[in-house]
mmCIF file of C-alpha atoms and ligand atoms in Angstrom:
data_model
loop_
_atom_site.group_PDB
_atom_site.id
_atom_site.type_symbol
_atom_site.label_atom_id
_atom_site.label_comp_id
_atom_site.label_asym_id
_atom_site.label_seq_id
_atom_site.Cartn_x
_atom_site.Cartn_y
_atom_site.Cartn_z
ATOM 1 C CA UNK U 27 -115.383 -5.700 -13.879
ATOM 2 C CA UNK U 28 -114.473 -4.343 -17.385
ATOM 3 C CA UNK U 29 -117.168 -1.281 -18.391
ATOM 4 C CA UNK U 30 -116.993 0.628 -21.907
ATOM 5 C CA UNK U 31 -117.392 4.299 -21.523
ATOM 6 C CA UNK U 32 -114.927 5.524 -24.273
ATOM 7 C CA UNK U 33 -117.695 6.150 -27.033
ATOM 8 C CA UNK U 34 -120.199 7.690 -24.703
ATOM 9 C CA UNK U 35 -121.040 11.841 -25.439
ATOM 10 C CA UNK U 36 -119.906 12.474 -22.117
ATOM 11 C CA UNK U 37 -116.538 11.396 -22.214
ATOM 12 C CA UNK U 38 -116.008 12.803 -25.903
ATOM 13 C CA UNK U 39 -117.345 16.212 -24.401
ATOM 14 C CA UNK U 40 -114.959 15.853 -21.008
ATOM 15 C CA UNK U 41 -112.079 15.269 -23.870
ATOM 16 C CA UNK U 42 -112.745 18.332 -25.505
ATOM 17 C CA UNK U 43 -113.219 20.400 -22.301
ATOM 18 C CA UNK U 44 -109.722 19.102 -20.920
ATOM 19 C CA UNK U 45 -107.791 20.067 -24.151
ATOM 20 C CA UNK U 46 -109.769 23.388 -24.242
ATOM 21 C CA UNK U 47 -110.849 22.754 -27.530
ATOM 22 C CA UNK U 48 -114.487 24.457 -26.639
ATOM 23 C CA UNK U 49 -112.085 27.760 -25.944
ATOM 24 C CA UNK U 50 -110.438 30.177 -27.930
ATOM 25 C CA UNK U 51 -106.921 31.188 -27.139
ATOM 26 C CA UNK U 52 -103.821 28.843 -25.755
ATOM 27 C CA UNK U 53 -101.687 27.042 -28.581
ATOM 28 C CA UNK U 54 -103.220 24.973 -31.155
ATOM 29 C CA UNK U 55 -100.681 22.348 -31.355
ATOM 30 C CA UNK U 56 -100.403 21.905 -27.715
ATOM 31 C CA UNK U 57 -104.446 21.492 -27.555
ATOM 32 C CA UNK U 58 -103.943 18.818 -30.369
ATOM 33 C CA UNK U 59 -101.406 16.979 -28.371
ATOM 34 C CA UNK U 60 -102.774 17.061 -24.847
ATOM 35 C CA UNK U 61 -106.077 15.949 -26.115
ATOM 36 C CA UNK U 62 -104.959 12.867 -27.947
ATOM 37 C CA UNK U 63 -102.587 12.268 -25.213
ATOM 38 C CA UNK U 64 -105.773 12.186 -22.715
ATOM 39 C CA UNK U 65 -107.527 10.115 -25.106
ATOM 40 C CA UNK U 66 -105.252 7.413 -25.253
ATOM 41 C CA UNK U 67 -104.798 7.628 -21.859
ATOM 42 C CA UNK U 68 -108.362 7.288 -21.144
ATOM 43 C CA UNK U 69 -108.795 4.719 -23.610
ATOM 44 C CA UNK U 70 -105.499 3.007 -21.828
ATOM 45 C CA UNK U 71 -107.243 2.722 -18.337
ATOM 46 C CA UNK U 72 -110.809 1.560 -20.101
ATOM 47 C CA UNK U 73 -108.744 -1.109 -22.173
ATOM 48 C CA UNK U 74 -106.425 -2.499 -19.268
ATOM 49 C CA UNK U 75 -109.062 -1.658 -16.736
ATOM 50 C CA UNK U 76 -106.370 0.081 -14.626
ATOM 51 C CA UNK U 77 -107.827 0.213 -10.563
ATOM 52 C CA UNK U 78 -107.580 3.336 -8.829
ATOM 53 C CA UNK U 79 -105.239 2.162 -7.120
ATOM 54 C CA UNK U 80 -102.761 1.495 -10.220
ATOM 55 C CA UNK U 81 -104.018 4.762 -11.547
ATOM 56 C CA UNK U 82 -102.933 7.060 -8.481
ATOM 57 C CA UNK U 83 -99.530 4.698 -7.884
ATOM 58 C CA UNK U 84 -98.632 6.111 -11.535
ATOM 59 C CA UNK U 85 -99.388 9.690 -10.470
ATOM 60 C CA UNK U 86 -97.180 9.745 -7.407
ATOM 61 C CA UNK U 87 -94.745 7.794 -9.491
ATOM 62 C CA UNK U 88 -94.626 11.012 -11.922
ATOM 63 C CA UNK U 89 -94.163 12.818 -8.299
ATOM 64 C CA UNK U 90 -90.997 10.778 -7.436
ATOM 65 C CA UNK U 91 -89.582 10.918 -11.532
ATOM 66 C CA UNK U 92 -89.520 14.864 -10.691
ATOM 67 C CA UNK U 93 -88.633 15.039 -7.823
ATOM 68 C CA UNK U 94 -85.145 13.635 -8.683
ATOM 69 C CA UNK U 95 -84.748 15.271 -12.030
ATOM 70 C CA UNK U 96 -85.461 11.696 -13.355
ATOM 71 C CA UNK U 97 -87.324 12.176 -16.426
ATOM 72 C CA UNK U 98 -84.888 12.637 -19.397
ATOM 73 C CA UNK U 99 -82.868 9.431 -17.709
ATOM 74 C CA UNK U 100 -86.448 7.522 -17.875
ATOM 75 C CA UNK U 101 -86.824 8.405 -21.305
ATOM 76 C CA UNK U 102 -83.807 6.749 -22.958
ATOM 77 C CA UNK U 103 -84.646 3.762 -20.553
ATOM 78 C CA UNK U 104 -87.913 3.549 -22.738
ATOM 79 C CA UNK U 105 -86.814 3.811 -24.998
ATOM 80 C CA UNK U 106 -88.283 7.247 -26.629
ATOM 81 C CA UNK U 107 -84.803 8.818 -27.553
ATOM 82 C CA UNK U 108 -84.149 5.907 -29.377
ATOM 83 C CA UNK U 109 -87.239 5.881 -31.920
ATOM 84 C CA UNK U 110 -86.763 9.692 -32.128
ATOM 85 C CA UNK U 111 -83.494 8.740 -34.066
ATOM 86 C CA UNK U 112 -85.549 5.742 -35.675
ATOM 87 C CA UNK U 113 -87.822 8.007 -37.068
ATOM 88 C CA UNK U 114 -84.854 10.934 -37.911
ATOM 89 C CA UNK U 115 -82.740 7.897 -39.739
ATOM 90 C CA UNK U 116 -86.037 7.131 -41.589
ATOM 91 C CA UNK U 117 -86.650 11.146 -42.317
ATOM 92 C CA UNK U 118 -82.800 11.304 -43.721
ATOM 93 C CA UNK U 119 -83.439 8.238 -45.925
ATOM 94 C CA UNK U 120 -86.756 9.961 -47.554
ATOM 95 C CA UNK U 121 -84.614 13.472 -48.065
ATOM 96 C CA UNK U 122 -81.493 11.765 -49.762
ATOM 97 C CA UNK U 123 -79.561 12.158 -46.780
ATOM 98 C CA UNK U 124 -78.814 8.655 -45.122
ATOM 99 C CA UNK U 125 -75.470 7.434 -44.996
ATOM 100 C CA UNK U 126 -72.019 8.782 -42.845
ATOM 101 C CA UNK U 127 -71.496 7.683 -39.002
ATOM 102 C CA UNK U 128 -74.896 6.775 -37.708
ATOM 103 C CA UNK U 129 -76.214 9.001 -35.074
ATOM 104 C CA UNK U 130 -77.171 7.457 -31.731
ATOM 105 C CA UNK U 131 -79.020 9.328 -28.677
ATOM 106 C CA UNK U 132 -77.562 12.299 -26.776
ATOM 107 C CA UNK U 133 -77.932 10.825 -23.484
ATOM 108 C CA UNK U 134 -78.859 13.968 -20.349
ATOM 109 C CA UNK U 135 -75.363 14.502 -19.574
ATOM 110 C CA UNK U 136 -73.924 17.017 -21.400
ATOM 111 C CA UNK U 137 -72.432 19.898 -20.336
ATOM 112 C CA UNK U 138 -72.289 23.410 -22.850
ATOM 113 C CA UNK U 139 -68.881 25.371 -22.680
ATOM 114 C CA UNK U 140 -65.967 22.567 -22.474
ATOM 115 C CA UNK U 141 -62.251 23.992 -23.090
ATOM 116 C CA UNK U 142 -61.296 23.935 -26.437
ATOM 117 C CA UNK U 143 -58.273 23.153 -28.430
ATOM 118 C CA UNK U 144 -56.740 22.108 -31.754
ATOM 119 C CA UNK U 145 -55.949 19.017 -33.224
ATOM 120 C CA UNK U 146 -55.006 17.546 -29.482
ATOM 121 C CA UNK U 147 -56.699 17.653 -25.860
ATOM 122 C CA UNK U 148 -56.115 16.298 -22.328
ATOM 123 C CA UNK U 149 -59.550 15.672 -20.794
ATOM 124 C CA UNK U 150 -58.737 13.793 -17.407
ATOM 125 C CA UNK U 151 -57.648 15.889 -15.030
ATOM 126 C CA UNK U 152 -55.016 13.402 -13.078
ATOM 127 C CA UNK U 153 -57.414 12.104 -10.405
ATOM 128 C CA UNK U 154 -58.459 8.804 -11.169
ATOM 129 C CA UNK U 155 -54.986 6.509 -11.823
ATOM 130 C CA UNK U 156 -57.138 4.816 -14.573
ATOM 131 C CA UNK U 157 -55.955 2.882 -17.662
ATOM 132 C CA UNK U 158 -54.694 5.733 -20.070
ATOM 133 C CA UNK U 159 -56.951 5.920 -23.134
ATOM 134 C CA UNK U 160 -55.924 7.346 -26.539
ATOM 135 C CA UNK U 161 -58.494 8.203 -28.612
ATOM 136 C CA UNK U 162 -58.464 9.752 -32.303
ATOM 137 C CA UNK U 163 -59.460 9.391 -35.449
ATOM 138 C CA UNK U 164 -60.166 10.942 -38.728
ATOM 139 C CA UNK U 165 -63.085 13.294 -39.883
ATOM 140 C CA UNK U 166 -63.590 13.195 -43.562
ATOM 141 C CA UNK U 167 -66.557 13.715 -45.902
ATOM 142 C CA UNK U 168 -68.114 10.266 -47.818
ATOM 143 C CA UNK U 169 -65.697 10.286 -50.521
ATOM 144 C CA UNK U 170 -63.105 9.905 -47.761
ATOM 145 C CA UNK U 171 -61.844 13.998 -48.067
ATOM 146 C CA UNK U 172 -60.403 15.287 -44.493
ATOM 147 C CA UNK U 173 -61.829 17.821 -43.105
ATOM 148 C CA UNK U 174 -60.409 19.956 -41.041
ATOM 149 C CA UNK U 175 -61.125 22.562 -38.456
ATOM 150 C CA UNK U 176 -64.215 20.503 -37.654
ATOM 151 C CA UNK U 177 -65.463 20.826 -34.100
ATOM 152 C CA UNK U 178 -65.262 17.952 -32.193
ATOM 153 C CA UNK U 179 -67.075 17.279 -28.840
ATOM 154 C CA UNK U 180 -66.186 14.844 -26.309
ATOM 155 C CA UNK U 181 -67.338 13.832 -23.279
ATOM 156 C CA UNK U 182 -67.755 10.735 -21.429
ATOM 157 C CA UNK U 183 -67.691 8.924 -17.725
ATOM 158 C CA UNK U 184 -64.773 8.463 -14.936
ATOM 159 C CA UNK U 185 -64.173 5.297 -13.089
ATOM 160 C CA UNK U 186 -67.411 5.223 -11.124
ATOM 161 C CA UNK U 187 -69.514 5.704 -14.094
ATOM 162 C CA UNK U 188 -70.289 9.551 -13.444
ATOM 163 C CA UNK U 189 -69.999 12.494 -15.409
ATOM 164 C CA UNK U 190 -68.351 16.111 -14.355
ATOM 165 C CA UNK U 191 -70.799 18.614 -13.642
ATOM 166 C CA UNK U 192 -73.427 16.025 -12.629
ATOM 167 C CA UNK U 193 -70.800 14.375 -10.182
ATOM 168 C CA UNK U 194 -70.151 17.353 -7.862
ATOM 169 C CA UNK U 195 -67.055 15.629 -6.874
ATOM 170 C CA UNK U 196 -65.155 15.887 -10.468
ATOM 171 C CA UNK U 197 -63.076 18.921 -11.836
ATOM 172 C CA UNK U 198 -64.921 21.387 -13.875
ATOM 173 C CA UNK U 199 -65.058 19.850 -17.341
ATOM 174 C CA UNK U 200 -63.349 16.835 -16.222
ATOM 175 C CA UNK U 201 -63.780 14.382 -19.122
ATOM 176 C CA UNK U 202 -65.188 17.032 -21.299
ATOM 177 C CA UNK U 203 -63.544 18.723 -23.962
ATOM 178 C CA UNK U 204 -63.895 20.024 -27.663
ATOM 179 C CA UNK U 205 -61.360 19.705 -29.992
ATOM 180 C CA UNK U 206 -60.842 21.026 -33.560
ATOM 181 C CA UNK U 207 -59.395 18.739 -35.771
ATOM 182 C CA UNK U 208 -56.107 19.436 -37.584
ATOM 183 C CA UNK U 209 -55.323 19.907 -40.669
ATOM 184 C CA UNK U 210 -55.387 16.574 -42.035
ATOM 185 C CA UNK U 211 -58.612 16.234 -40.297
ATOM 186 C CA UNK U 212 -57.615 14.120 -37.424
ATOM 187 C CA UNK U 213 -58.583 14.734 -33.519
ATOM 188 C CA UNK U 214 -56.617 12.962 -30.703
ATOM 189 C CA UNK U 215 -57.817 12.712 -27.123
ATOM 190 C CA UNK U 216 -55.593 11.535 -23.944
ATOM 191 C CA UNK U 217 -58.269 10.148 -21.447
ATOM 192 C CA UNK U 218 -58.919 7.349 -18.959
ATOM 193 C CA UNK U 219 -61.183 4.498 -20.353
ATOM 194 C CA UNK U 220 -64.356 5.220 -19.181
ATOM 195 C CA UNK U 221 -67.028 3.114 -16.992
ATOM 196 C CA UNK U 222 -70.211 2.118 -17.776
ATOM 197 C CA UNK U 223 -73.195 4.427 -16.263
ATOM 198 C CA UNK U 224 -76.041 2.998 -13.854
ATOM 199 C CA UNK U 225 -78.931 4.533 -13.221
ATOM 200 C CA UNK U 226 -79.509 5.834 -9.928
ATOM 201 C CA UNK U 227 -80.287 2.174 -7.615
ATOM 202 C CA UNK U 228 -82.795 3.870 -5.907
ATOM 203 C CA UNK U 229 -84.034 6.274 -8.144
ATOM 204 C CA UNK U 230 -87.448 6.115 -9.657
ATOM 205 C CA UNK U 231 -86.148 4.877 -12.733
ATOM 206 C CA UNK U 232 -84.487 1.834 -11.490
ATOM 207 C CA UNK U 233 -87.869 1.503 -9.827
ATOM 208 C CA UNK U 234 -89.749 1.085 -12.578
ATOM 209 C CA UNK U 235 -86.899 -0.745 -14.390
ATOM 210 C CA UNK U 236 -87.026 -3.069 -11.779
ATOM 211 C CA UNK U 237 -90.981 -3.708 -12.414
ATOM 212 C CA UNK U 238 -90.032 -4.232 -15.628
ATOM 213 C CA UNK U 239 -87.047 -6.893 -14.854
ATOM 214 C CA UNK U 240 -84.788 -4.854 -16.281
ATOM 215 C CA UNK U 241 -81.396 -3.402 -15.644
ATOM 216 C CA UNK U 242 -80.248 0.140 -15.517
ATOM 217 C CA UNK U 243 -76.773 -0.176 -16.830
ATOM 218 C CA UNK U 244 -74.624 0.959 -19.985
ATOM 219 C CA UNK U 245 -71.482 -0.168 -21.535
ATOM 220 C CA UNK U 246 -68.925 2.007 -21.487
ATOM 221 C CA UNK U 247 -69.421 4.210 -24.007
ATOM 222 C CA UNK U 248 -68.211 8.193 -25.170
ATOM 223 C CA UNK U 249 -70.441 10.504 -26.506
ATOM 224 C CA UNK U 250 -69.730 12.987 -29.672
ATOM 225 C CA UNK U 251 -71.216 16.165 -31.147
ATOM 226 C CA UNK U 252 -69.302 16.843 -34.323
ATOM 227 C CA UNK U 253 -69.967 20.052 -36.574
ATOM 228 C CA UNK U 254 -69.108 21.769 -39.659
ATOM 229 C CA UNK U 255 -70.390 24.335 -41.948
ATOM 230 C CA UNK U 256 -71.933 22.612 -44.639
ATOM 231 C CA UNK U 257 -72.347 19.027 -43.364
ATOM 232 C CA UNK U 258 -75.028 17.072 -41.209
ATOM 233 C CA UNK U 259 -74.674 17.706 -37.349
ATOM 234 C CA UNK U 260 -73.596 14.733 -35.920
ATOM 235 C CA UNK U 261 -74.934 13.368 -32.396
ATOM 236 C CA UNK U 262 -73.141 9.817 -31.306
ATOM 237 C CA UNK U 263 -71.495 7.838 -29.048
ATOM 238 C CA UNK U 264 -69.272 4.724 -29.152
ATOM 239 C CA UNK U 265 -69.617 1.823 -27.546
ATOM 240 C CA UNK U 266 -66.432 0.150 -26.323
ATOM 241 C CA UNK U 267 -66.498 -3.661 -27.138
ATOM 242 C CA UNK U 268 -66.151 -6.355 -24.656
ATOM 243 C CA UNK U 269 -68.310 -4.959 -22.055
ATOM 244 C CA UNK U 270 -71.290 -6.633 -20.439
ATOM 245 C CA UNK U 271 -73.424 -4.205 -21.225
ATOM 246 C CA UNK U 272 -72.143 -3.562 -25.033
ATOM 247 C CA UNK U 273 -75.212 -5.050 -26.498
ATOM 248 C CA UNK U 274 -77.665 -4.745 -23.592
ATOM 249 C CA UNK U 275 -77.741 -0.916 -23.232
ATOM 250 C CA UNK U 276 -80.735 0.133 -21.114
ATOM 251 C CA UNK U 277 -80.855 2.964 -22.824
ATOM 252 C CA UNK U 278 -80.791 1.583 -26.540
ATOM 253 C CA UNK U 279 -77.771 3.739 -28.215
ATOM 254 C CA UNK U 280 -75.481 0.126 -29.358
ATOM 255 C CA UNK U 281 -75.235 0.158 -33.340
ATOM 256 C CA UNK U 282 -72.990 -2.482 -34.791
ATOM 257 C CA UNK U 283 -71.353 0.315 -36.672
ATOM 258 C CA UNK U 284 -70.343 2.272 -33.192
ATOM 259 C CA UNK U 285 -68.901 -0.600 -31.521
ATOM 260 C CA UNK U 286 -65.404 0.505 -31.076
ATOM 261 C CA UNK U 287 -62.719 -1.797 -29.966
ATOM 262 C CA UNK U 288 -60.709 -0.722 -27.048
ATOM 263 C CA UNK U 289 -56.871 -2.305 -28.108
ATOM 264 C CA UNK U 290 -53.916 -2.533 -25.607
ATOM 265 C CA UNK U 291 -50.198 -1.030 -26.753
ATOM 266 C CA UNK U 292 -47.486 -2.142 -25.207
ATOM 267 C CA UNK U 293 -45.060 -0.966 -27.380
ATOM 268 C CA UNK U 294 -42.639 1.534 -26.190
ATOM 269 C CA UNK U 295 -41.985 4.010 -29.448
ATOM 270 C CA UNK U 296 -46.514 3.749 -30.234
ATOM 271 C CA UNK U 297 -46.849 5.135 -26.534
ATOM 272 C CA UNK U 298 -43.876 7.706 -26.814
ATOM 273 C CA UNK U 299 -45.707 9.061 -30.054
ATOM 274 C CA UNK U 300 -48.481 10.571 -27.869
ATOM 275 C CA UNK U 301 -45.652 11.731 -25.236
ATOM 276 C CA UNK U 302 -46.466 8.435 -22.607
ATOM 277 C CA UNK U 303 -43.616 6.596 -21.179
ATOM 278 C CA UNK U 304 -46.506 3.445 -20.257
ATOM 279 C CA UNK U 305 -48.377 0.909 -22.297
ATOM 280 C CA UNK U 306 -51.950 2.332 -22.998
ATOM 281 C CA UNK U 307 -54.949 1.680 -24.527
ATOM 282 C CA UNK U 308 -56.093 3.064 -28.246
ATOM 283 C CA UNK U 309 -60.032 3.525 -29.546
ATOM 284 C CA UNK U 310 -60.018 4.482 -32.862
ATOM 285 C CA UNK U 311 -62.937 6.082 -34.172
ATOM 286 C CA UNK U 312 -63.282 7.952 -37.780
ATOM 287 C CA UNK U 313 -66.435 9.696 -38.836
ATOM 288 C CA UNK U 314 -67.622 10.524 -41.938
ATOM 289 C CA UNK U 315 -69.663 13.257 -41.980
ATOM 290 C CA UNK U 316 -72.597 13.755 -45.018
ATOM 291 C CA UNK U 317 -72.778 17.111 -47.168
ATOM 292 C CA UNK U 318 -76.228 19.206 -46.468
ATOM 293 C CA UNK U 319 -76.722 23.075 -47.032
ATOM 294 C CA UNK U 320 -79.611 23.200 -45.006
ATOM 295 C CA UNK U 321 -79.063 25.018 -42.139
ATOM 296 C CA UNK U 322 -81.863 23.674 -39.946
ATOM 297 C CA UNK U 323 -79.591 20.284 -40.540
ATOM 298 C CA UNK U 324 -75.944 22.131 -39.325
ATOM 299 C CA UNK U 325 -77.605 22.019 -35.908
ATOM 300 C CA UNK U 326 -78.463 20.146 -33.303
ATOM 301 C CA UNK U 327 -81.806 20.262 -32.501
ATOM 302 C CA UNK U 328 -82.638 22.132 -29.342
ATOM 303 C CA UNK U 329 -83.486 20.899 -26.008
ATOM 304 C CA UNK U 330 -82.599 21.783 -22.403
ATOM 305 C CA UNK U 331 -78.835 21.191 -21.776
ATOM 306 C CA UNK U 332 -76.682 21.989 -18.709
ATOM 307 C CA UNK U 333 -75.431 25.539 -19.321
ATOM 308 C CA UNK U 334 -76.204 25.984 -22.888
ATOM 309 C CA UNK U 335 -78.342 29.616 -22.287
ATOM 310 C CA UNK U 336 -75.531 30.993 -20.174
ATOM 311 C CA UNK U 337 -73.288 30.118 -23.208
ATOM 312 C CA UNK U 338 -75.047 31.099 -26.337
HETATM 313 C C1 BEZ K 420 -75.483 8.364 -20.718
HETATM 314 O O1 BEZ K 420 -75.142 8.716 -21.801
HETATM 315 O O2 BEZ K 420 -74.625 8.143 -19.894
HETATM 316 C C2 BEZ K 420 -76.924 8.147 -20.429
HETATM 317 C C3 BEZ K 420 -77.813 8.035 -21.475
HETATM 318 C C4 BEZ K 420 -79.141 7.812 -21.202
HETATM 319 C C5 BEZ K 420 -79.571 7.725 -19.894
HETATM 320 C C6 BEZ K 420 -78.662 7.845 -18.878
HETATM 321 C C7 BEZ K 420 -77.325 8.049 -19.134
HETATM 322 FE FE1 FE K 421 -73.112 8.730 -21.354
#
């Protein structure tokens, strides 16, 4: 049975009565959104003819999502973070302000507040007896200028694929740190090489992920927030090359560009540079950040994050 009641008076005026457009008061943008968002969700169940029962399987669905805490991991997995930076890359192109190290999503897992040092930071706390990672690079502006005392934030994954904080069974700030680069504009990080995070297996996202025939998996990857006055705000991550999952993130965040390769040392004096008497592994990442005076673009853009209000 497929019946057409979109265009009737009665559903335009139910519309308007949901959004509270017949009422004075509430928020006018909100009223905007919620009543094209009804629309198209009306129009949605007319179109596919969704059943009842499909209709009230996706409510208790939202239930589950909630439940859990699920939604901002759901999010990336459909992904919505990623054609928020789509449509951000597309803004910066129209305002002049395209080029540097491409931003990719923020991902739900990051925690305000990590220790902070200069020019050099520990961030594994001993624990896991993984493959030593040394990570650095160079900060500079696009015509290759260092710059220093820019704030560098890094976090990433242990072994398992969790994150401290999130994984009640890591350290405080394990795998979390912020780092201000020297003065030739260089940070350095002594870590483990991360795994690759999986969503929850039986979470409601791998649920629908599952409908979907998807996975729930990323590559091993390390996320960055890098700041300074007078530059772009940069949100990123790398992605280390040669995993499985390098080019089939679930949550969409590969770009060529921040494919990173992950290359063994063996040799004796490299690893006694960085004070390690063992072969180790180096990911080099530089970033270039771009020039803006605008202070609106200095900052990342707000959203809930663990512990930010009891820092600011
Ligand atoms: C992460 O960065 O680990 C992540 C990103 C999106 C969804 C889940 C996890
Ligand atoms: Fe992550």
């Amino acid at each position: 049975m497929s019946v057409k009641t979109m265009h009737t008076p009665e559903v335009k005026e139910l519309l308007e009565k949901v959004a509270g457009l017949n009422q004075a008061g509430g928020n006018e943008r909100v009223k905007t959104i919620v009543h094209r968002v009804m629309h198209d969700v009306f129009q949605i169940i007319e179109d596919l003819d969704i059943t009842p029962e499909e209709f009230w399987s996706a409510v208790y669905y939202i239930n589950e999502l909630g439940k859990n805490g699920e939604a901002a991991l759901l999010a990336p997995g459909l992904g919505m973070d990623k054609y928020l930076d789509i449509r951000m890359d597309a803004e910066d192109e129209q305002a002049g302000l395209a080029g540097g190290t491409p931003r990719t999503i923020e991902g739900p897992l990051y925690v305000a507040g990590a220790p902070e040092s200069e020019g050099f930071a520990r961030m594994d706390d001993g624990t896991q007896d993984g493959e030593t990672m040394i990570l650095t690079g160079v900060v500079t502006d696009q015509d290759g200028q260092p710059l220093p005392n820019t704030l560098v934030e890094v976090w990433h994954a242990d072994l398992k694929g969790g994150y401290s904080y999130f994984d009640p069974s890591q350290s405080e700030y394990n795998l979390r740190r912020s780092i201000r680069t020297d003065a030739n504009g260089r940070y350095t990080a002594q870590s483990i090489i991360p795994s690759g995070y999986g969503c929850p297996p039986e979470g409601a996202t791998q649920a629908l992920l599952n409908q979907l025939g998807r996975h729930g998996r990323r590559p091993a990857h390390i996320h960055y927030f890098v700041s300074q006055p007078g530059y772009k705000h940069l949100t990123t991550q790398i992605n280390l090359a040669g995993d499985e999952y390098t080019y089939d993130d679930f949550a969409f965040a590969t770009r060529e560009e921040l494919v990173c390769d992950a290359v063994r040392v063996d040799d004796a004096a490299a690893a006694e540079q960085y004070g390690l008497n063992q072969p180790f592994t180096k990911v080099e990442f530089n970033i270039q950040l771009v020039a803006s005076d605008k202070p609106e673009h200095q900052q990342r853009h707000e959203r809930k994050r663990a512990l930010e209000d009891d820092i600011a």
